[in-house]
Coordinates of C-alpha atoms and ligand atoms in Angstrom, one line a residue:
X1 CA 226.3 207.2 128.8
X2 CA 226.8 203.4 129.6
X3 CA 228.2 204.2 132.8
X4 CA 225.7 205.9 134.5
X5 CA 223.5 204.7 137.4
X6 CA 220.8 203.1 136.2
X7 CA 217.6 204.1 138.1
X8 CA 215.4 201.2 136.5
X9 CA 217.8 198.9 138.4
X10 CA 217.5 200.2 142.1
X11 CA 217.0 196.7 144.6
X12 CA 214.5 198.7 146.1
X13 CA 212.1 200.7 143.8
X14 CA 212.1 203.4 146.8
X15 CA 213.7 206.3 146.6
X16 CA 213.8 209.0 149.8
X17 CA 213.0 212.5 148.5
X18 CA 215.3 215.0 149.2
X19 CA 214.6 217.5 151.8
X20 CA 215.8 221.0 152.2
X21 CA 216.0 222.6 155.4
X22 CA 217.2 220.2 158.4
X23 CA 215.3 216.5 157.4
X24 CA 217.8 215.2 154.8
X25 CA 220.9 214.6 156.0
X26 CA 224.0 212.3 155.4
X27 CA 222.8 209.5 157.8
X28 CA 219.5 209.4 156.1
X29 CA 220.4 209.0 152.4
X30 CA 223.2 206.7 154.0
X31 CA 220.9 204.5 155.7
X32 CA 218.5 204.5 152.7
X33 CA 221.0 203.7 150.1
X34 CA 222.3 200.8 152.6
X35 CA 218.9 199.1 152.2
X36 CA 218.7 199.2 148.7
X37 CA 216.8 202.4 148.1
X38 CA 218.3 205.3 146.9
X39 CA 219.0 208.2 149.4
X40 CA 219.0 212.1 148.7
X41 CA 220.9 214.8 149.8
X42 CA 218.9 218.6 149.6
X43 CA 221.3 220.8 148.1
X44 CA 218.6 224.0 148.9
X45 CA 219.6 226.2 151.6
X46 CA 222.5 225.0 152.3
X47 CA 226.3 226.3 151.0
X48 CA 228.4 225.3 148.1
X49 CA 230.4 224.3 151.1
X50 CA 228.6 222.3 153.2
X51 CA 227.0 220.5 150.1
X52 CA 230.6 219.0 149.8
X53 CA 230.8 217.7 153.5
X54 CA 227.8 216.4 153.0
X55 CA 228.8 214.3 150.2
X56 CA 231.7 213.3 151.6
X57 CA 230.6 212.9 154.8
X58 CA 227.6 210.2 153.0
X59 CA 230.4 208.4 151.3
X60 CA 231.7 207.4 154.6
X61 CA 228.6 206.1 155.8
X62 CA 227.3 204.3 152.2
X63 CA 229.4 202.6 149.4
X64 CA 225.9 202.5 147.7
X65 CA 224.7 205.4 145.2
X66 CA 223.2 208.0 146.2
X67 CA 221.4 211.5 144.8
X68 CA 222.0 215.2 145.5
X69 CA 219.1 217.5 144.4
X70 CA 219.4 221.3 143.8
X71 CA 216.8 223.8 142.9
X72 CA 216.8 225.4 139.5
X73 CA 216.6 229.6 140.6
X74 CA 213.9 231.5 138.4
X75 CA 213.7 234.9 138.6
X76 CA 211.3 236.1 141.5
X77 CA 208.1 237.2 141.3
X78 CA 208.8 239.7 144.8
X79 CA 207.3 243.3 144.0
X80 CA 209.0 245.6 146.6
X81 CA 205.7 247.1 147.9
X82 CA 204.3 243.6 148.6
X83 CA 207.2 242.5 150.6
X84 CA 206.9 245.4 152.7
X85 CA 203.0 245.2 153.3
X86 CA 204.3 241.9 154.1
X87 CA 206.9 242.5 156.7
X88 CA 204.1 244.3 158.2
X89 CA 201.6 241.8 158.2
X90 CA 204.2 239.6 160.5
X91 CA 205.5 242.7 162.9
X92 CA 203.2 240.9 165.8
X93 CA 204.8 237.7 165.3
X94 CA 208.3 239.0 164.9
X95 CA 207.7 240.7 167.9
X96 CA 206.1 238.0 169.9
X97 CA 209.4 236.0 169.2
X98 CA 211.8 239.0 170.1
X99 CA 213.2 238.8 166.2
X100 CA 214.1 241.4 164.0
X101 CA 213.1 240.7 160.0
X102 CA 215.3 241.4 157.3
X103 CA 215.0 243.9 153.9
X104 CA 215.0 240.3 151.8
X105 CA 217.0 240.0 148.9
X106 CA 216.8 237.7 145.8
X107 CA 219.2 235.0 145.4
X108 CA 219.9 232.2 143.4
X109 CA 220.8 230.0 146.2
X110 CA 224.2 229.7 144.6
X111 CA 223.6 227.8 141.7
X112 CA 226.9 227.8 139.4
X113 CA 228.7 226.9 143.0
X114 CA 226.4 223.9 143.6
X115 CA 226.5 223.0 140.3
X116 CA 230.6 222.4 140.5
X117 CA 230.4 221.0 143.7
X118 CA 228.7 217.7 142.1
X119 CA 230.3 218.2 138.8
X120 CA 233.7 217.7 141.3
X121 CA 232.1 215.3 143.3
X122 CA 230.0 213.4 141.2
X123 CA 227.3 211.6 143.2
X124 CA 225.6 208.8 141.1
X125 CA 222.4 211.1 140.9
X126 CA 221.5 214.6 140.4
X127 CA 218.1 215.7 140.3
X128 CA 216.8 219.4 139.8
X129 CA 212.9 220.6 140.5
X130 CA 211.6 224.1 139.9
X131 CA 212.8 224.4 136.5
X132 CA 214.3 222.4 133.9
X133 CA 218.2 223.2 133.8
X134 CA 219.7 223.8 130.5
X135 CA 220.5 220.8 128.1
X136 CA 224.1 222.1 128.2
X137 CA 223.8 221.9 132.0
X138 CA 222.4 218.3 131.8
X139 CA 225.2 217.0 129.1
X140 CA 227.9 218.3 131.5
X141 CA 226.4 215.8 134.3
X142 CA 225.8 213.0 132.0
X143 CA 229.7 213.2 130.9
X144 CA 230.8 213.4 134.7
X145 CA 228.9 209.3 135.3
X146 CA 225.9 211.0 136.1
X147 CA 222.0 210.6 135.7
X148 CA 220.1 213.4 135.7
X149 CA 216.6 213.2 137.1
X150 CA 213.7 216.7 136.4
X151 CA 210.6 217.2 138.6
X152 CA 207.5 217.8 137.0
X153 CA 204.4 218.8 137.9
X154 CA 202.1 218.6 134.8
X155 CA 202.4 217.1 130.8
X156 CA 204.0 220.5 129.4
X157 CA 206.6 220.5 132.2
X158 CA 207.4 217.3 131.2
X159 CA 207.8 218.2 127.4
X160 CA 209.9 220.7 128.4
X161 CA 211.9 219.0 130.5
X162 CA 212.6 216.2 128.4
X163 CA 213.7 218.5 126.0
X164 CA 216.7 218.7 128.6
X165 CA 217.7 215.4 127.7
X166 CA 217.4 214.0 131.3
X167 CA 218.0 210.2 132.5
X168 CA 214.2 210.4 134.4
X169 CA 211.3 212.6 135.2
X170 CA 209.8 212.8 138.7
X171 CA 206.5 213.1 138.9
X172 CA 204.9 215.2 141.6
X173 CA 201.4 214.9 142.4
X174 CA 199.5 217.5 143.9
X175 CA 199.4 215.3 147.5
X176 CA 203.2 215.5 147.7
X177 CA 204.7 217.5 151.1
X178 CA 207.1 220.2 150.8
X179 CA 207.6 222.7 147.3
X180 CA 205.4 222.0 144.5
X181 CA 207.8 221.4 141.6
X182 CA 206.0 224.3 139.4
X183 CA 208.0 225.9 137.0
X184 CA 206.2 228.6 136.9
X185 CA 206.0 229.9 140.5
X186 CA 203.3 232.6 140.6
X187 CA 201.3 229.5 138.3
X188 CA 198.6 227.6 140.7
X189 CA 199.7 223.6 141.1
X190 CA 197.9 221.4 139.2
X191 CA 195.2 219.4 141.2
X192 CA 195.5 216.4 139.0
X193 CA 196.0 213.5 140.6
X194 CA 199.1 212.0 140.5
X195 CA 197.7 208.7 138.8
X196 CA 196.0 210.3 136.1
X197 CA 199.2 212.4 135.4
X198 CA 201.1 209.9 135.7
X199 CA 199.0 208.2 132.6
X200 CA 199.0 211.3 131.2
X201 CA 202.8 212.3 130.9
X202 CA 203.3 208.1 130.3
X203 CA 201.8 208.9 126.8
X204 CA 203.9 211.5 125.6
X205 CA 207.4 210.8 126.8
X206 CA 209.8 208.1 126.5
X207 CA 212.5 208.3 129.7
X208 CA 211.7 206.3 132.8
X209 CA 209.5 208.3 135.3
X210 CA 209.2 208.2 138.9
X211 CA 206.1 209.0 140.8
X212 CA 206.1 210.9 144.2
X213 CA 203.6 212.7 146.5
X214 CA 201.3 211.4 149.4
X215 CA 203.2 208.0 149.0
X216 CA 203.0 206.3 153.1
X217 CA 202.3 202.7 152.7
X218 CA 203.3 199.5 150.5
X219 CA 199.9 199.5 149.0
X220 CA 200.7 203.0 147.6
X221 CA 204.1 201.9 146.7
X222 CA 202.7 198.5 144.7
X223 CA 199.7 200.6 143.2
X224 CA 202.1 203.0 141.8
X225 CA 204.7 200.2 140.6
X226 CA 202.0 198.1 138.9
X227 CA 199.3 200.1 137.5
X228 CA 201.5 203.1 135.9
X229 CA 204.0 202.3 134.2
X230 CA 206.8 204.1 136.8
X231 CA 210.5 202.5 137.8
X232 CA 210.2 203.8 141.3
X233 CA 208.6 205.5 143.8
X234 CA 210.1 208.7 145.8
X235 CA 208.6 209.2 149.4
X236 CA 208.9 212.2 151.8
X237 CA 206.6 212.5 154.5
X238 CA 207.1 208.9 155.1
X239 CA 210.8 209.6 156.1
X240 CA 210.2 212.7 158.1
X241 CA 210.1 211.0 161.2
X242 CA 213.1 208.6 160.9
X243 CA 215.4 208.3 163.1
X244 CA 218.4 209.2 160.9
X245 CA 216.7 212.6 160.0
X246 CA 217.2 215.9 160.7
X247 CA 213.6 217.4 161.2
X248 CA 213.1 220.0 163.5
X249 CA 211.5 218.2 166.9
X250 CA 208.4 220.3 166.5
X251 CA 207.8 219.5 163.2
X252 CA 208.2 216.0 164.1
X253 CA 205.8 216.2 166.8
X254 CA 203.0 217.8 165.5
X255 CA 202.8 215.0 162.4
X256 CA 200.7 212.9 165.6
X257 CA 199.4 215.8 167.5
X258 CA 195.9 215.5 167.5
X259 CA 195.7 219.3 167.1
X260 CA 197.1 219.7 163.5
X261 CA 194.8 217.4 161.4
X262 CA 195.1 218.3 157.5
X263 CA 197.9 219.6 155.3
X264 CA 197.0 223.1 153.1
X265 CA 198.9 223.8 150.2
X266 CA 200.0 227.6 150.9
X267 CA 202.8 230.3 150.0
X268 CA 202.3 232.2 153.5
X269 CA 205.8 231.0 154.5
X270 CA 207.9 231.0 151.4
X271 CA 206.2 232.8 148.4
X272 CA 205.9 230.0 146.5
X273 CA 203.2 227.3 147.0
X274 CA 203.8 224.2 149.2
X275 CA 202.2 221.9 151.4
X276 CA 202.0 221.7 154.7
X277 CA 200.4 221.1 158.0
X278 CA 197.8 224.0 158.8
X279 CA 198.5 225.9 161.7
X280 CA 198.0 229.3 163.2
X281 CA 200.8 230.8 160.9
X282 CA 199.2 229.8 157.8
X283 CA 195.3 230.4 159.1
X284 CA 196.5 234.3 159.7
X285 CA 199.1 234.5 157.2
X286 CA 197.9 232.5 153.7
X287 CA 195.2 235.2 152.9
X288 CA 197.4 237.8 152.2
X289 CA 200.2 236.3 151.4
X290 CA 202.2 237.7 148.7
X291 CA 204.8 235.6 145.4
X292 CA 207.8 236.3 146.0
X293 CA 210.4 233.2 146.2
X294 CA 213.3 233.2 147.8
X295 CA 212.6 237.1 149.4
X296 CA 209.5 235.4 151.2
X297 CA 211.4 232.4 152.7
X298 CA 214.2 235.2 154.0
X299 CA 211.2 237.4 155.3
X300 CA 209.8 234.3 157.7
X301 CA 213.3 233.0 158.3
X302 CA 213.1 234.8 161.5
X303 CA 210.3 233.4 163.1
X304 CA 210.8 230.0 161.7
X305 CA 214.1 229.6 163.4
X306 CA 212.9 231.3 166.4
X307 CA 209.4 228.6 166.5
X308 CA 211.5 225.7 166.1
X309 CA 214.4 226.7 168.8
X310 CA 211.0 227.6 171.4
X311 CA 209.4 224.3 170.2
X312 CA 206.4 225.9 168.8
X313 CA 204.7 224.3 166.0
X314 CA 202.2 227.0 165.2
X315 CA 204.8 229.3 163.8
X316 CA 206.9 226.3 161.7
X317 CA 206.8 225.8 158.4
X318 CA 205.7 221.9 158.7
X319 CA 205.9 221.2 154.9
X320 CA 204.2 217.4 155.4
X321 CA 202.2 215.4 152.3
X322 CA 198.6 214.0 152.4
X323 CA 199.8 210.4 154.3
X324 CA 201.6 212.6 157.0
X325 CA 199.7 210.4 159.8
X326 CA 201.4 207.1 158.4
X327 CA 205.2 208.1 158.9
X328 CA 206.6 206.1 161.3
X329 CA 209.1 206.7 163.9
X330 CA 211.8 204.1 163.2
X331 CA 215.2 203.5 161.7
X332 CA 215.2 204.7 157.8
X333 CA 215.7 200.8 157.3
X334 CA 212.5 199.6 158.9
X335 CA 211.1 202.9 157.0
X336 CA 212.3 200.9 153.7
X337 CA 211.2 197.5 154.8
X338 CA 207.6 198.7 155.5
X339 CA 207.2 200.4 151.9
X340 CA 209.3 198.1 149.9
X341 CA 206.8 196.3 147.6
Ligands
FMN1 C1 210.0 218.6 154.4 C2 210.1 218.4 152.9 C3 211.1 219.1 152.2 C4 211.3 218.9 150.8 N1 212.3 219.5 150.2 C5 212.5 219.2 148.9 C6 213.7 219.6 148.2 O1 214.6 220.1 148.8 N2 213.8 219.3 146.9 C7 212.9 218.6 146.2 O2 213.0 218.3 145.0 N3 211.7 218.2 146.8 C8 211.5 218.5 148.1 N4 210.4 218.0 148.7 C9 209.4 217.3 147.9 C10 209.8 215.9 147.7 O3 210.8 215.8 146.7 C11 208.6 215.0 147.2 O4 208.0 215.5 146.1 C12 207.5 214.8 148.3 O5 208.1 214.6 149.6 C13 206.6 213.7 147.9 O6 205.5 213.7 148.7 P1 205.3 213.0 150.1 O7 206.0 214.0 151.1 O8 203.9 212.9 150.3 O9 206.0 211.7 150.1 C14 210.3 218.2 150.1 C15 209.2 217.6 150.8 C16 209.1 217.7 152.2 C17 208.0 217.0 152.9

């Protein structure tokens, strides 16, 4: 549709990923879309609810577009028996922090709600990764004024997921911070570079793409831009630290502790495979990990929320890409100016 936001046409080829679970939050995606970027919203997590403050709270702080992103629920891959092995794998921790872990149960993070909430409130963007919604799904958007964006995370994903009829793909790269996009959640990530599959999915499909993952200076941002054929660049990590966002102090903190030096891509806190710093969770935890997303992510919940409220950043999930070092601590604006090419 003619009227939809046009995300070959952003002033600023930069777009701030969305970030479940405390980093993205109205003043960010505010401050980003204020200098010409595109901000996000995270719909994960979160309720139907509060997804619609947030919007509304954004539009107070932006006249400028901005995006909402929402994951796409699969079913789960949780065997009972694992889960339980696993609960008592982490009986020490849970017990270290004085928590008590729950009997997890799967859920689909309230999709259909989320869905009407920006069907009703129509931000200029919607993007979905772990899945490819249905083309029905996708029309309804379009109709409502607005672009649809997919992640993928290899060439058949983005097949697909163009078969979705969206507006753009994002491509994630196997350096990006946070979820890997994988449909297929038990599948391992692809290792691929993100240049080569950039060239790679170039080849077969038509819409505009967008590269992201381990994105944390201009030279990565220009690189990108000129060399592959993409309209923009999404960045993470690089926003992690701003001031605007909401990341957990610790998590913050241990992106320039000396002590926590590389990222590991892992499912020890969630069930499904991101990245993140390493720390001692994920040295105990990752080799016996078991699938199983969301009952995983409820499982840690616990001790996640206990680590961040004691400060601890050994017992935190900090989901961080390959340029974690890079971030800066500055307004989201000076974050902009620094990566704008
Ligand atoms: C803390 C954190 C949370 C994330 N949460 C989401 C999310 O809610 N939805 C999503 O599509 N991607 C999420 N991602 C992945 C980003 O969209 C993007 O792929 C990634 O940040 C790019 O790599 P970079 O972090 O190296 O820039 C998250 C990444 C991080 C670091």
């Amino acid at each position: 549709m003619d009227n939809r936001f046009d995300i070959t046409k952003l002033q600023v080829p930069l777009i701030q990923a969305p970030m479940a679970g405390g980093p993205s939050t109205p003043a960010l995606a505010a401050a980003v879309s204020n200098s010409g970027g595109l901000g996000f919203l995270a719909a994960g997590y979160i309720t139907a609810d509060r997804l619609a403050e947030d919007i509304e709270k954004t539009r107070t702080l932006t006249a400028s577009p901005f995006g909402v992103n929402l994951f796409v629920p699969s079913p789960s891959a949780a065997k009972p028996e694992d889960i339980a092995a696993y609960r008592e794998a982490l009986a020490a921790d849970a017990q270290r922090f004085g928590v008590e872990l729950p009997e997890p149960r799967y859920d689909d993070d309230s999709w259909d709600e989320k869905l009407s909430v920006v069907r009703q409130f129509r931000p200029a963007v919607v993007t979905f990764t772990f899945g490819a919604p249905d083309h029905a799904d996708v029309s309804t958007l379009q109709e409502a004024g607005i672009a649809v964006g997919i992640t993928v995370t290899t060439p058949p994903e983005a097949n697909a997921a163009e078969a979705s009829g969206p507006d753009f793909l994002i491509v994630q790269g196997p350096e990006a911070g946070g979820h890997r996009g994988t449909f297929n959640p038990t599948a391992l990530p692809s290792a691929q570079p993100l240049s080569t599959l950039i060239s790679e999915i170039r080849e077969t499909t038509r819409v505009p793409l967008i590269a992201a993952g381990g994105v944390a200076t201009r030279a990565d941002v220009s690189r990108l831009l000129r060399g592959h054929g993409v309209v923009a660049v999404q960045a993470g990590t690089a926003f992690l630290r701003a001031e605007e966002a909401g990341t957990k102090p610790a998590h913050a903190a241990a992106m320039t502790d000396e002590r926590f030096q590389v990222t590991v891509v892992t499912r020890a806190f969630s069930g499904r495979y991101a990245r993140g710093i390493e720390n001692e969770f994920i040295r105990t935890h990752d080799p016996h990990a078991p699938f199983g997303y969301p009952e995983v992510n409820m499982l840690t919940g616990p001790i996640r929320a206990a680590a961040a409220k004691a400060g601890d950043p050994d017992y935190l999930n900090l989901w961080a890409g390959t340029g974690f070092r890079s971030a800066l601590h500055a307004p989201a604006a000076q974050i902009v100016a620094s990566l704008a090419p």
